Structures are given as C-alpha cells and as structure tokens.
Coordinates of C-alpha atoms in Angstrom, one line a residue:
M1377 CA -1.2 38.1 -35.7
Q1378 CA -1.9 34.4 -36.9
K1379 CA 0.9 32.3 -35.4
N1380 CA 0.9 33.7 -31.8
K1381 CA -3.0 32.6 -31.7
P1382 CA -1.9 29.4 -32.1
K1383 CA 0.0 30.0 -29.2
K1384 CA -2.4 32.4 -26.2
K1385 CA -4.6 29.0 -27.2
R1386 CA -2.7 26.3 -25.6
E1387 CA -2.0 28.2 -23.0
T1388 CA -5.3 28.9 -21.4
I1389 CA -6.2 25.5 -22.8
D1390 CA -3.0 25.0 -19.7
V1391 CA -4.4 27.9 -17.7
V1392 CA -8.1 25.8 -17.4
A1393 CA -6.4 22.2 -17.7
N1394 CA -4.7 23.4 -14.5
V1395 CA -7.4 25.2 -12.6
I1396 CA -9.1 21.7 -13.4
I1397 CA -6.6 19.6 -11.7
I1398 CA -6.2 21.5 -8.6
F1399 CA -9.8 21.6 -8.2
F1400 CA -10.4 17.7 -8.1
A1401 CA -7.0 17.5 -6.2
I1402 CA -8.2 20.4 -3.7
L1403 CA -11.5 18.0 -3.4
N1404 CA -10.1 14.5 -3.0
L1405 CA -7.7 16.2 -0.4
F1406 CA -10.9 17.4 1.8
P1407 CA -12.5 14.2 3.4
L1408 CA -9.0 13.7 4.9
Y1409 CA -8.6 17.4 6.2
W1410 CA -11.9 16.8 7.7
L1411 CA -11.4 13.7 9.6
L1412 CA -8.2 15.5 11.1
T1413 CA -9.4 18.7 11.9
S1414 CA -12.1 17.1 13.4
S1415 CA -9.9 14.5 15.2
L1416 CA -8.9 18.5 17.2
K1417 CA -12.4 19.3 17.8
N1418 CA -14.5 18.8 20.5
S1419 CA -17.5 15.7 20.1
S1420 CA -20.1 18.3 20.0
D1421 CA -18.2 20.2 17.3
V1422 CA -18.4 17.5 14.7
L1423 CA -22.0 17.0 14.8
K1424 CA -22.2 21.1 14.9
M1425 CA -24.5 22.3 12.1
P1426 CA -23.1 24.3 10.1
P1427 CA -19.8 23.0 10.6
D1428 CA -16.8 24.9 11.5
W1429 CA -14.9 24.8 8.5
F1430 CA -11.4 25.6 10.6
P1431 CA -11.4 24.8 14.6
K1432 CA -11.9 27.1 16.8
T1433 CA -10.4 25.7 19.9
I1434 CA -7.9 22.4 19.2
S1435 CA -7.2 19.8 21.4
L1436 CA -5.2 17.2 21.5
S1437 CA -7.1 15.3 23.8
N1438 CA -8.1 12.5 21.5
Y1439 CA -5.1 11.7 21.0
V1440 CA -4.0 11.7 24.2
D1441 CA -7.9 9.5 25.6
V1442 CA -6.3 7.0 21.8
F1443 CA -3.2 6.5 23.5
Q1444 CA -3.7 5.8 26.8
N1445 CA -7.4 4.3 26.5
Q1446 CA -6.6 1.9 24.7
P1447 CA -3.2 -0.2 23.6
A1448 CA -2.7 1.6 19.9
I1449 CA 1.1 1.4 20.4
R1450 CA 0.5 -2.1 20.6
W1451 CA -1.5 -2.5 17.7
A1452 CA 0.7 0.4 15.4
F1453 CA 3.4 -2.4 15.9
N1454 CA 1.5 -4.8 15.3
S1455 CA 0.4 -3.3 12.0
I1456 CA 3.4 -2.1 10.9
V1457 CA 5.3 -5.1 11.3
V1458 CA 2.5 -6.9 9.8
S1459 CA 3.3 -4.8 6.5
L1460 CA 6.1 -4.4 6.5
V1461 CA 7.9 -7.7 6.7
T1462 CA 5.0 -8.8 5.0
T1463 CA 6.3 -6.9 2.0
I1464 CA 9.8 -7.1 2.5
A1465 CA 9.0 -11.8 1.4
V1466 CA 6.8 -10.1 -1.4
I1467 CA 9.4 -8.9 -3.2
I1468 CA 12.0 -11.7 -2.5
V1469 CA 9.9 -13.8 -3.9
S1470 CA 8.5 -11.8 -6.5
S1471 CA 11.5 -11.0 -7.7
L1472 CA 12.8 -14.1 -7.6
A1473 CA 10.0 -15.6 -9.5
A1474 CA 9.5 -13.0 -11.6
Y1475 CA 13.4 -13.2 -13.0
A1476 CA 12.8 -17.1 -13.5
F1477 CA 10.1 -16.1 -15.5
S1478 CA 11.4 -13.3 -17.5
K1479 CA 14.7 -14.9 -18.0
L1480 CA 15.6 -18.3 -17.3
N1481 CA 14.5 -21.6 -19.6
F1482 CA 12.8 -24.1 -18.1
K1483 CA 10.3 -26.6 -18.8
G1484 CA 7.5 -25.3 -19.0
K1485 CA 7.5 -22.2 -18.1
N1486 CA 4.5 -20.5 -20.0
I1487 CA 2.6 -23.0 -18.6
I1488 CA 3.1 -22.0 -15.0
Y1489 CA 3.0 -17.9 -15.5
I1490 CA -0.9 -19.0 -16.9
I1491 CA -1.1 -20.2 -14.0
F1492 CA 0.3 -17.7 -12.2
I1493 CA -1.4 -15.1 -13.0
S1494 CA -4.7 -17.0 -13.4
S1495 CA -4.6 -17.0 -9.3
L1496 CA -5.2 -13.3 -10.4
M1497 CA -8.4 -14.0 -10.6
I1498 CA -9.3 -15.6 -7.6
P1499 CA -11.2 -13.0 -4.7
K1500 CA -9.4 -13.5 -1.3
E1501 CA -12.6 -13.2 0.3
V1502 CA -13.4 -17.1 -1.8
M1503 CA -10.3 -19.1 -0.6
I1504 CA -10.2 -17.4 3.8
V1505 CA -12.3 -20.1 5.3
P1506 CA -9.7 -23.1 3.0
L1507 CA -6.8 -20.1 4.6
F1508 CA -8.4 -20.0 8.2
R1509 CA -8.0 -23.9 8.9
I1510 CA -4.3 -24.2 7.6
I1511 CA -3.4 -21.3 9.5
Q1512 CA -5.3 -23.3 12.6
N1513 CA -3.1 -26.4 11.8
F1514 CA -0.1 -24.9 12.1
H1515 CA -1.5 -23.5 15.2
M1516 CA -1.1 -19.2 13.8
V1517 CA -4.0 -18.3 14.8
N1518 CA -3.9 -14.8 17.0
T1519 CA 0.0 -14.9 15.7
L1520 CA 1.4 -12.0 13.7
Q1521 CA 3.1 -15.1 11.6
G1522 CA -0.5 -16.4 10.6
M1523 CA -1.0 -12.5 9.2
I1524 CA 2.1 -12.6 7.2
W1525 CA 2.8 -15.8 5.7
P1526 CA -0.8 -16.1 3.5
N1527 CA -0.3 -12.5 2.1
V1528 CA 3.2 -13.0 0.7
A1529 CA 1.0 -16.1 -1.5
T1530 CA 0.2 -14.3 -4.4
A1531 CA 1.0 -13.5 -8.2
F1532 CA 0.4 -9.7 -8.3
G1533 CA 4.1 -8.7 -7.1
V1534 CA 5.7 -11.5 -9.8
F1535 CA 2.7 -10.2 -12.2
L1536 CA 4.6 -6.7 -11.6
L1537 CA 8.3 -6.6 -12.3
K1538 CA 8.1 -9.4 -14.5
G1539 CA 7.4 -6.2 -17.0
F1540 CA 10.5 -4.7 -15.6
F1541 CA 12.4 -8.0 -15.8
D1542 CA 11.8 -8.3 -19.6
S1543 CA 12.8 -4.1 -20.7
I1544 CA 16.1 -5.1 -20.1
P1545 CA 18.4 -6.4 -22.7
D1546 CA 18.8 -10.7 -22.6
S1547 CA 22.9 -9.0 -23.5
L1548 CA 23.8 -7.3 -21.0
R1549 CA 23.0 -10.6 -18.7
E1550 CA 24.8 -12.7 -21.5
A1551 CA 28.4 -10.2 -21.0
A1552 CA 27.5 -10.5 -17.5
K1553 CA 27.7 -14.6 -18.0
I1554 CA 30.9 -13.9 -20.3
D1555 CA 33.0 -11.9 -17.3
G1556 CA 32.7 -14.9 -14.8
A1557 CA 29.1 -13.6 -12.9
G1558 CA 26.6 -16.4 -11.4
E1559 CA 23.1 -16.4 -12.3
F1560 CA 22.7 -14.9 -8.9
Y1561 CA 25.7 -12.5 -8.7
I1562 CA 23.6 -11.1 -12.6
F1563 CA 20.6 -11.1 -10.4
Y1564 CA 21.2 -9.2 -6.9
K1565 CA 24.3 -7.5 -8.0
I1566 CA 23.6 -5.8 -12.3
I1567 CA 19.7 -6.8 -12.9
M1568 CA 17.5 -5.8 -9.0
P1569 CA 19.0 -2.3 -9.3
I1570 CA 17.9 -1.2 -12.5
V1571 CA 13.8 -2.7 -11.2
K1572 CA 14.3 0.3 -8.3
P1573 CA 11.1 1.6 -9.6
G1574 CA 9.1 -1.8 -10.2
I1575 CA 10.8 -3.1 -6.7
G1576 CA 9.2 0.6 -4.9
A1577 CA 5.6 0.8 -6.8
L1578 CA 5.6 -2.7 -5.6
F1579 CA 6.1 -2.0 -1.9
I1580 CA 3.8 1.0 -2.2
L1581 CA 1.2 -1.2 -3.3
N1582 CA 1.2 -4.8 -0.8
F1583 CA 2.2 -2.0 2.1
V1584 CA -1.1 -0.8 1.8
Q1585 CA -2.3 -3.6 0.5
V1586 CA -1.7 -5.2 3.5
W1587 CA -1.8 -1.7 6.1
N1588 CA -5.4 -2.2 4.8
D1589 CA -7.0 -6.1 5.1
Y1590 CA -8.6 -5.8 7.4
L1591 CA -10.8 -9.0 7.0
W1592 CA -8.3 -10.6 7.6
Q1593 CA -7.0 -9.7 10.8
L1594 CA -10.3 -10.0 12.4
I1595 CA -10.5 -13.1 12.1
V1596 CA -6.9 -14.0 12.9
G1597 CA -6.1 -11.5 15.4
Q1598 CA -8.9 -12.0 17.6
D1599 CA -7.5 -11.8 20.7
A1600 CA -6.5 -7.2 22.0
S1601 CA -2.7 -8.2 21.8
S1602 CA -2.2 -9.6 18.4
K1603 CA -5.3 -7.6 16.3
T1604 CA -3.7 -4.5 14.6
L1605 CA -3.8 -0.9 14.0
M1606 CA -6.6 -1.3 11.4
V1607 CA -9.0 -3.6 13.4
G1608 CA -8.4 -2.7 16.7
I1609 CA -9.6 1.6 15.5
A1610 CA -12.9 -0.4 13.8
S1611 CA -13.9 -1.5 16.9
L1612 CA -13.9 2.0 18.4
M1613 CA -16.3 2.7 15.6
Q1614 CA -18.1 0.2 16.7
D1615 CA -17.9 1.6 20.2
L1616 CA -21.5 2.8 22.0
N1617 CA -19.3 5.5 23.4
P1618 CA -20.5 9.3 21.3
N1619 CA -17.2 10.9 21.2
F1620 CA -17.2 11.3 17.2
A1621 CA -13.7 13.9 17.6
Y1622 CA -11.6 10.3 19.2
K1623 CA -13.5 8.3 16.9
M1624 CA -11.9 10.4 14.1
A1625 CA -8.4 10.7 16.1
G1626 CA -8.6 6.9 16.2
A1627 CA -8.6 6.8 12.3
T1628 CA -5.9 9.9 11.6
V1629 CA -3.1 7.6 14.0
A1630 CA -4.7 5.0 11.3
A1631 CA -3.7 6.9 7.9
V1632 CA -0.8 8.2 9.2
P1633 CA 1.8 5.9 8.2
M1634 CA -0.2 5.2 4.6
L1635 CA 0.8 8.7 4.3
L1636 CA 4.5 8.9 5.0
I1637 CA 5.5 5.4 3.2
F1638 CA 3.9 7.2 0.3
L1639 CA 5.4 10.5 0.4
F1640 CA 8.8 8.5 1.4
F1641 CA 9.0 6.5 -1.8
Q1642 CA 6.4 8.6 -4.0
K1643 CA 9.3 8.6 -6.5
Y1644 CA 10.1 5.4 -6.9
F1645 CA 6.5 4.7 -7.7
T1646 CA 5.6 7.7 -9.7
K1647 CA 8.5 6.7 -12.2
G1648 CA 7.9 2.8 -12.4
L1649 CA 3.7 4.0 -12.9
A1650 CA 6.1 6.1 -16.0
I1651 CA 7.9 3.6 -16.9
G1652 CA 5.2 1.3 -17.0
A1653 CA 2.7 3.8 -18.4
E1654 CA 5.6 3.9 -21.8
K1655 CA 5.6 0.0 -21.9
G1656 CA 2.1 0.0 -22.4

C-alpha cells in the first residue's frame, strides 16, 4: 500500500500539470481564434457587447474585399519572396561561416568570431539610417533586393549553427579526409545532413523574423507595388474605414503563412530546440 501511494501522488501531479498546460495553451490560442472568428463576422458583430463567442452567420465577404480592393496577392508574393530568399541566403552564408569557425583553423578565428557575436548586441534600429543610405546609393529603394540583402548580414545564424557543428566529432571529418574527400564535399555531403535540425530551427526563426520585419520593409518599400503583406495590412489599420471585420480578415491573411511554415517545419524546429537544450 505504501508503494502505491507515491505512484498515485505522481499520477495526481501529472493530471494537475496537464490540466494547467492545457488551460494556458487554450489561453494562448484564444487571440488567434478571436481573430479568425471576427474576420468571418460583420463589422457591427465584432463590436457587439456582450460578444458572440461563436459567429451566428459566417461570411467570406471580408476576405473577398481584401483581395479585390487591395493588391493583397502582390503583397503576399513580395513577402514570400523576401522571406524565402532571405532565409535561404542566411542558411547558406551562416552554415559556411559556422563550419569555418567550428572546424577550420585559421589565424584570428576566435577574435573574428567574438566580433561576429558582438554585433548581436547592436539593435537593428541603430543601423536603419546608414543602411538606408547604402540602399539609396545602390538604387535599391522600392525593390525587393533592398529588403533582402541587409537581412542576410546577420550573425545569429552563425551563432546558432556553430553549436551544432561543434557537437560533430572531428574524427568524422578526419576520416573523410583520409578517404580523399575534399573540404566542400565533407561540408555538403557529410556534415550538413547531420545538422538538419539546426537548419530547420534557423529556417523558422529567420523566416518569421523577416516576415515580421515591419520597420525596414516600410522604409524600403514605399510604392504600393513594392509593399509586403505586413506593411500593406498595416495600412488597412490606418485607414478611416470602420469595418473592423475587414481589418481582421487582413490580419488573418498575414498570419496564415506563419502557421503553415511552423506546421511544415515543426519536426525540425522541436528537434533542434531539444538538441540545443541537451547541449545547454
């Protein structure tokens, strides 16, 4: 009987912990639920008090208006191109740099790496003016290139991936070199498949960061044709149009791609975080 008491106590604690976790999960998901349901209502129903927790009538007219009255498809295309190209470029550059800092020996490696990491402490807002002047000199204002390349120059990906490269034993690389493999072959064919969880985590984190990079995209994309989805949807919020359901539909359109990206890369993201936690 005494042995069963600790077991029952643990089961009770597990049940209570699961209830608490489910409660906070629902609490965190509620704003997303309210955003989605509000986008399916009429504007008057959004402001109704007490509110309707479930829409009495479901209407897609707000989404139709967003895509008919605004160049939302163009905005979405711009956002996808900027976020995807930037993230792929960051993964390529960061993986090469992280591999060099982790596995190669060259003069001043530690000093250069410290300088790289120190740049993470500088807020991007501090560099907005000089970055914009550089973009002006290269004639990249109102272009997607002007939104892409400044975001590639970041040390976060190097910092994240270096930890994954450090966990790979040097004996694996040395054995490949004995077999006659070149440095690039070792990097691309042997090392990179091992660090897929880190690549997946970096993809999600960087894609979300670039997708939500409102300030820089607002400054660079000043024309309507060069706006991204976040900037374009934000312009709806500044409009005097009191149709809040219409604005909720626009915000939902901006949020859906992020949810899809997370669902597609969730396996790599959670695995990457778990490996990172084990290293810590």
